[in-house]
CSV table of N, CA and C in Angstrom, one decimal:
chain,number,residue,atom,x,y,z
A,175,MET,N,-11.4,-1.6,10.9
A,175,MET,CA,-12.0,-0.2,10.9
A,175,MET,C,-12.4,0.2,9.5
A,176,ALA,N,-13.6,0.7,9.4
A,176,ALA,CA,-14.2,1.1,8.1
A,176,ALA,C,-13.4,2.4,7.6
A,177,MET,N,-13.4,2.6,6.3
A,177,MET,CA,-12.7,3.7,5.7
A,177,MET,C,-13.3,5.0,6.3
A,178,PHE,N,-14.6,5.1,6.4
A,178,PHE,CA,-15.2,6.4,7.0
A,178,PHE,C,-14.6,6.6,8.4
A,179,ASP,N,-14.5,5.6,9.2
A,179,ASP,CA,-14.0,5.8,10.5
A,179,ASP,C,-12.5,6.2,10.5
A,180,ARG,N,-11.7,5.6,9.6
A,180,ARG,CA,-10.3,6.0,9.5
A,180,ARG,C,-10.2,7.5,9.1
A,181,ILE,N,-11.0,7.9,8.2
A,181,ILE,CA,-11.0,9.3,7.7
A,181,ILE,C,-11.4,10.2,8.9
A,182,LYS,N,-12.4,9.8,9.6
A,182,LYS,CA,-12.8,10.6,10.7
A,182,LYS,C,-11.7,10.7,11.8
A,183,GLU,N,-11.1,9.6,12.1
A,183,GLU,CA,-10.0,9.6,13.1
A,183,GLU,C,-8.8,10.4,12.7
A,184,ILE,N,-8.3,10.2,11.5
A,184,ILE,CA,-7.1,11.0,11.0
A,184,ILE,C,-7.4,12.4,10.8
A,185,SER,N,-8.7,12.8,10.4
A,185,SER,CA,-9.1,14.2,10.3
A,185,SER,C,-9.0,14.9,11.7
A,186,LYS,N,-9.5,14.2,12.7
A,186,LYS,CA,-9.5,14.7,14.0
A,186,LYS,C,-8.0,15.0,14.5
A,187,LYS,N,-7.1,14.0,14.2
A,187,LYS,CA,-5.7,14.1,14.5
A,187,LYS,C,-5.1,15.3,13.8
A,188,ARG,N,-5.5,15.6,12.6
A,188,ARG,CA,-5.0,16.7,11.8
A,188,ARG,C,-5.7,18.0,12.1
A,189,GLY,N,-6.7,18.0,13.1
A,189,GLY,CA,-7.3,19.2,13.5
A,189,GLY,C,-8.4,19.7,12.5
A,190,LEU,N,-8.9,18.8,11.7
A,190,LEU,CA,-10.0,19.1,10.8
A,190,LEU,C,-11.3,18.4,11.1
A,191,SER,N,-12.4,19.1,10.9
A,191,SER,CA,-13.7,18.5,11.0
A,191,SER,C,-13.9,17.8,9.6
A,192,LEU,N,-14.9,16.9,9.6
A,192,LEU,CA,-15.2,16.3,8.3
A,192,LEU,C,-15.7,17.3,7.3
A,193,ALA,N,-16.4,18.3,7.8
A,193,ALA,CA,-16.9,19.4,6.9
A,193,ALA,C,-15.7,20.2,6.3
A,194,GLN,N,-14.7,20.5,7.1
A,194,GLN,CA,-13.6,21.2,6.6
A,194,GLN,C,-12.8,20.3,5.6
A,195,LEU,N,-12.6,19.0,5.9
A,195,LEU,CA,-12.0,18.1,5.0
A,195,LEU,C,-12.7,18.1,3.7
A,196,ASN,N,-14.0,18.0,3.8
A,196,ASN,CA,-14.9,17.9,2.6
A,196,ASN,C,-14.6,19.1,1.7
A,197,ASP,N,-14.5,20.3,2.3
A,197,ASP,CA,-14.3,21.6,1.6
A,197,ASP,C,-12.9,21.6,1.0
A,198,LYS,N,-11.9,21.2,1.8
A,198,LYS,CA,-10.5,21.2,1.3
A,198,LYS,C,-10.3,20.3,0.1
A,199,ALA,N,-11.0,19.2,0.1
A,199,ALA,CA,-10.9,18.2,-1.0
A,199,ALA,C,-11.7,18.7,-2.2
A,200,GLY,N,-12.5,19.7,-2.1
A,200,GLY,CA,-13.2,20.3,-3.2
A,200,GLY,C,-14.5,19.6,-3.5
A,201,PHE,N,-15.1,18.9,-2.5
A,201,PHE,CA,-16.3,18.2,-2.7
A,201,PHE,C,-17.6,19.1,-2.5
A,202,LYS,N,-18.7,18.6,-3.0
A,202,LYS,CA,-20.0,19.3,-2.7
A,202,LYS,C,-20.3,18.9,-1.2
A,203,GLN,N,-21.2,19.6,-0.6
A,203,GLN,CA,-21.5,19.5,0.8
A,203,GLN,C,-21.9,18.0,1.1
A,204,ASN,N,-21.4,17.6,2.3
A,204,ASN,CA,-21.7,16.3,2.9
A,204,ASN,C,-21.3,15.0,2.0
A,205,VAL,N,-20.4,15.2,1.1
A,205,VAL,CA,-19.9,14.0,0.3
A,205,VAL,C,-19.3,13.0,1.2
A,206,ILE,N,-18.4,13.4,2.0
A,206,ILE,CA,-17.7,12.4,2.9
A,206,ILE,C,-18.7,11.7,3.8
A,207,TYR,N,-19.6,12.4,4.3
A,207,TYR,CA,-20.6,11.8,5.2
A,207,TYR,C,-21.4,10.7,4.5
A,208,SER,N,-21.6,10.9,3.2
A,208,SER,CA,-22.3,9.9,2.4
A,208,SER,C,-21.6,8.5,2.3
A,209,TRP,N,-20.3,8.6,2.6
A,209,TRP,CA,-19.4,7.4,2.5
A,209,TRP,C,-19.7,6.4,3.6
A,210,LYS,N,-20.6,6.8,4.6
A,210,LYS,CA,-21.0,5.8,5.6
A,210,LYS,C,-21.8,4.7,5.0
A,211,SER,N,-22.5,5.0,3.9
A,211,SER,CA,-23.4,4.0,3.3
A,211,SER,C,-23.1,3.7,1.9
A,212,LYS,N,-22.2,4.5,1.2
A,212,LYS,CA,-21.9,4.1,-0.2
A,212,LYS,C,-20.4,4.3,-0.4
A,213,LYS,N,-19.9,3.5,-1.4
A,213,LYS,CA,-18.5,3.5,-1.7
A,213,LYS,C,-18.1,4.6,-2.6
A,214,PRO,N,-17.1,5.4,-2.2
A,214,PRO,CA,-16.6,6.5,-3.0
A,214,PRO,C,-15.8,6.1,-4.2
A,215,SER,N,-15.6,6.9,-5.2
A,215,SER,CA,-14.7,6.7,-6.3
A,215,SER,C,-13.2,6.8,-5.8
A,216,ILE,N,-12.3,6.1,-6.5
A,216,ILE,CA,-10.9,6.2,-6.1
A,216,ILE,C,-10.4,7.6,-6.3
A,217,ASP,N,-10.9,8.4,-7.2
A,217,ASP,CA,-10.5,9.8,-7.3
A,217,ASP,C,-10.8,10.6,-6.0
A,218,LYS,N,-12.0,10.3,-5.5
A,218,LYS,CA,-12.3,11.0,-4.3
A,218,LYS,C,-11.5,10.6,-3.1
A,219,VAL,N,-11.3,9.3,-3.0
A,219,VAL,CA,-10.4,8.8,-1.9
A,219,VAL,C,-9.0,9.3,-2.0
A,220,ASN,N,-8.5,9.4,-3.2
A,220,ASN,CA,-7.2,10.0,-3.5
A,220,ASN,C,-7.1,11.5,-3.1
A,221,ALA,N,-8.2,12.2,-3.3
A,221,ALA,CA,-8.2,13.6,-3.0
A,221,ALA,C,-8.2,13.8,-1.4
A,222,VAL,N,-8.9,12.9,-0.7
A,222,VAL,CA,-8.9,13.0,0.7
A,222,VAL,C,-7.6,12.6,1.3
A,223,ALA,N,-7.0,11.5,0.7
A,223,ALA,CA,-5.6,11.1,1.1
A,223,ALA,C,-4.6,12.3,1.0
A,224,ASN,N,-4.7,13.0,-0.1
A,224,ASN,CA,-3.8,14.1,-0.4
A,224,ASN,C,-4.0,15.2,0.6
A,225,VAL,N,-5.2,15.5,1.0
A,225,VAL,CA,-5.5,16.6,2.0
A,225,VAL,C,-5.0,16.2,3.4
A,226,LEU,N,-5.2,14.9,3.7
A,226,LEU,CA,-4.8,14.4,5.0
A,226,LEU,C,-3.3,14.0,5.1
A,227,HIS,N,-2.6,13.9,3.9
A,227,HIS,CA,-1.2,13.5,3.8
A,227,HIS,C,-1.0,12.1,4.4
A,228,VAL,N,-1.9,11.2,3.9
A,228,VAL,CA,-1.8,9.8,4.2
A,228,VAL,C,-1.9,9.0,2.9
A,229,SER,N,-1.5,7.7,2.9
A,229,SER,CA,-1.6,6.9,1.7
A,229,SER,C,-3.1,6.4,1.5
A,230,VAL,N,-3.4,6.2,0.3
A,230,VAL,CA,-4.7,5.7,0.0
A,230,VAL,C,-4.9,4.3,0.6
A,231,ASP,N,-3.8,3.5,0.6
A,231,ASP,CA,-3.8,2.2,1.2
A,231,ASP,C,-4.2,2.3,2.7
A,232,TYR,N,-3.8,3.3,3.4
A,232,TYR,CA,-4.2,3.5,4.8
A,232,TYR,C,-5.7,3.7,4.9
A,233,LEU,N,-6.2,4.6,4.1
A,233,LEU,CA,-7.6,4.9,4.1
A,233,LEU,C,-8.5,3.7,3.8
A,234,LEU,N,-7.9,2.8,2.9
A,234,LEU,CA,-8.7,1.6,2.5
A,234,LEU,C,-8.5,0.5,3.4
A,235,GLY,N,-7.6,0.7,4.4
A,235,GLY,CA,-7.5,-0.4,5.4
A,235,GLY,C,-6.5,-1.5,5.0
A,236,LYS,N,-5.7,-1.2,4.0
A,236,LYS,CA,-4.7,-2.2,3.5
A,236,LYS,C,-3.4,-2.2,4.3
A,237,THR,N,-3.2,-1.1,5.1
A,237,THR,CA,-2.1,-0.9,6.0
A,237,THR,C,-2.5,-0.1,7.2
A,238,ASP,N,-1.8,-0.3,8.3
A,238,ASP,CA,-2.1,0.5,9.5
A,238,ASP,C,-1.1,1.6,9.6
A,239,ASP,N,-0.2,1.8,8.6
A,239,ASP,CA,0.8,2.8,8.6
A,239,ASP,C,0.3,4.0,7.7
A,240,PRO,N,-0.1,5.1,8.3
A,240,PRO,CA,-0.6,6.2,7.5
A,240,PRO,C,0.4,7.0,6.7
A,241,ASP,N,1.7,6.6,6.9
A,241,ASP,CA,2.8,7.3,6.2
A,241,ASP,C,2.7,7.2,4.7
A,242,ILE,N,2.6,8.3,4.0
A,242,ILE,CA,2.4,8.3,2.6
A,242,ILE,C,3.7,7.8,1.9
A,243,ASN,N,4.8,7.9,2.5
A,243,ASN,CA,6.1,7.4,1.9
A,243,ASN,C,6.5,6.0,2.3
A,244,ALA,N,5.6,5.3,3.0
A,244,ALA,CA,5.9,3.9,3.4
A,244,ALA,C,6.2,3.1,2.1
A,245,LYS,N,7.3,2.4,2.2
A,245,LYS,CA,7.7,1.5,1.1
A,245,LYS,C,7.5,0.1,1.5
A,246,SER,N,7.1,-0.7,0.5
A,246,SER,CA,7.0,-2.2,0.8
A,246,SER,C,8.4,-2.7,1.0
A,247,LYS,N,8.5,-3.8,1.7
A,247,LYS,CA,9.8,-4.4,2.0
A,247,LYS,C,10.4,-5.0,0.7
A,248,LYS,N,11.6,-4.6,0.4
A,248,LYS,CA,12.2,-5.1,-0.8
A,248,LYS,C,13.0,-6.3,-0.4
A,249,VAL,N,13.0,-7.3,-1.2
A,249,VAL,CA,13.8,-8.5,-1.0
A,249,VAL,C,14.9,-8.6,-2.0
A,250,ASP,N,16.1,-8.8,-1.5
A,250,ASP,CA,17.2,-9.0,-2.4
A,250,ASP,C,17.2,-10.4,-3.0
A,251,ILE,N,17.1,-10.5,-4.3
A,251,ILE,CA,16.9,-11.9,-4.9
A,251,ILE,C,18.1,-12.8,-4.5
A,252,LYS,N,19.3,-12.2,-4.4
A,252,LYS,CA,20.4,-13.1,-4.0
A,252,LYS,C,20.2,-13.7,-2.6
A,253,ASP,N,19.7,-12.9,-1.7
A,253,ASP,CA,19.4,-13.4,-0.3
A,253,ASP,C,18.3,-14.4,-0.4
A,254,ALA,N,17.3,-14.2,-1.2
A,254,ALA,CA,16.2,-15.2,-1.3
A,254,ALA,C,16.7,-16.5,-1.9
A,255,MET,N,17.6,-16.4,-2.8
A,255,MET,CA,18.1,-17.6,-3.4
A,255,MET,C,19.0,-18.5,-2.5
A,256,GLN,N,19.5,-17.8,-1.4
A,256,GLN,CA,20.4,-18.5,-0.5
A,256,GLN,C,19.5,-19.3,0.5
A,257,ASP,N,18.2,-18.9,0.6
A,257,ASP,CA,17.3,-19.5,1.6
A,257,ASP,C,16.8,-20.9,1.0
A,258,ASP,N,17.1,-22.0,1.8
A,258,ASP,CA,16.6,-23.3,1.3
A,258,ASP,C,15.1,-23.4,1.2
A,259,TYR,N,14.4,-22.6,1.9
A,259,TYR,CA,12.9,-22.7,1.9
A,259,TYR,C,12.2,-21.8,0.8
A,260,THR,N,13.0,-21.0,0.1
A,260,THR,CA,12.4,-20.2,-0.9
A,260,THR,C,12.3,-21.0,-2.2
A,261,ILE,N,11.1,-21.1,-2.7
A,261,ILE,CA,10.8,-21.8,-4.0
A,261,ILE,C,10.9,-20.8,-5.1
A,262,MET,N,11.8,-21.0,-6.0
A,262,MET,CA,12.0,-20.1,-7.1
A,262,MET,C,11.3,-20.8,-8.3
A,263,SER,N,10.5,-20.0,-9.0
A,263,SER,CA,9.8,-20.6,-10.2
A,263,SER,C,9.8,-19.6,-11.3
A,264,TYR,N,9.6,-20.1,-12.5
A,264,TYR,CA,9.5,-19.3,-13.7
A,264,TYR,C,8.5,-20.0,-14.6
A,265,GLY,N,7.5,-19.2,-15.1
A,265,GLY,CA,6.5,-19.8,-15.9
A,265,GLY,C,5.7,-20.9,-15.3
A,266,GLY,N,5.5,-20.8,-14.0
A,266,GLY,CA,4.7,-21.8,-13.2
A,266,GLY,C,5.5,-23.0,-12.9
A,267,ARG,N,6.7,-23.2,-13.3
A,267,ARG,CA,7.5,-24.4,-13.0
A,267,ARG,C,8.7,-24.0,-12.1
A,268,GLU,N,9.0,-24.9,-11.2
A,268,GLU,CA,10.1,-24.7,-10.3
A,268,GLU,C,11.4,-24.7,-11.1
A,269,ILE,N,12.3,-23.8,-10.7
A,269,ILE,CA,13.6,-23.8,-11.3
A,269,ILE,C,14.5,-24.8,-10.7
A,270,PRO,N,15.1,-25.7,-11.6
A,270,PRO,CA,15.9,-26.8,-11.1
A,270,PRO,C,17.2,-26.2,-10.4
A,271,PRO,N,17.7,-26.9,-9.4
A,271,PRO,CA,18.9,-26.4,-8.6
A,271,PRO,C,20.1,-26.1,-9.4
A,272,GLU,N,20.3,-26.8,-10.5
A,272,GLU,CA,21.5,-26.5,-11.3
A,272,GLU,C,21.3,-25.2,-12.1
A,273,GLU,N,20.1,-24.9,-12.4
A,273,GLU,CA,19.8,-23.6,-13.1
A,273,GLU,C,19.9,-22.4,-12.1
A,274,LEU,N,19.5,-22.7,-10.8
A,274,LEU,CA,19.6,-21.7,-9.8
A,274,LEU,C,21.0,-21.4,-9.5
A,275,GLU,N,21.9,-22.4,-9.5
A,275,GLU,CA,23.3,-22.1,-9.3
A,275,GLU,C,23.9,-21.2,-10.4
A,276,MET,N,23.4,-21.5,-11.7
A,276,MET,CA,23.9,-20.6,-12.8
A,276,MET,C,23.4,-19.2,-12.6
A,277,ILE,N,22.2,-19.0,-12.2
A,277,ILE,CA,21.6,-17.7,-11.9
A,277,ILE,C,22.4,-17.0,-10.8
A,278,ARG,N,22.8,-17.7,-9.8
A,278,ARG,CA,23.6,-17.2,-8.7
A,278,ARG,C,24.9,-16.6,-9.2
A,279,ARG,N,25.5,-17.4,-10.1
A,279,ARG,CA,26.8,-17.0,-10.6
A,279,ARG,C,26.7,-15.8,-11.5
A,280,ILE,N,25.6,-15.7,-12.3
A,280,ILE,CA,25.4,-14.5,-13.1
A,280,ILE,C,25.2,-13.3,-12.2
A,281,LEU,N,24.4,-13.4,-11.1
A,281,LEU,CA,24.1,-12.3,-10.2
A,281,LEU,C,25.4,-11.9,-9.5
A,282,ASP,N,26.3,-12.8,-9.2
A,282,ASP,CA,27.5,-12.5,-8.5
A,282,ASP,C,28.6,-12.0,-9.5
A,283,GLY,N,28.2,-11.8,-10.7
A,283,GLY,CA,29.2,-11.2,-11.7
A,283,GLY,C,30.1,-12.3,-12.2
A,284,GLY,N,29.7,-13.5,-12.3
A,284,GLY,CA,30.5,-14.6,-12.9
A,284,GLY,C,31.5,-15.2,-11.9
A,285,LYS,N,31.4,-14.9,-10.7
A,285,LYS,CA,32.4,-15.4,-9.7
A,285,LYS,C,32.2,-16.9,-9.4
């Protein structure tokens, strides 16, 4: 879905017309309508996201979750190191198993 379509859809859900959204964002007349054919600046996208209470990533189509507080999934490094399929590397080189064991011990507090 294009950004303009996402904005139109979420505006409708919020009970705003595109003209009202345009005004609330502080834009000149028909700025949002012009986004059908041209790319807006990130400042303008951010202003619209703030008015609609959604994330910029949602408007850009990078996520389907409009929640402004959505957090990316955090991975516990100790859990990742226990996984035999996780490849740990540093500086573009794979970390040898004996060094991974030393890192595990450090993370576990020397246990």
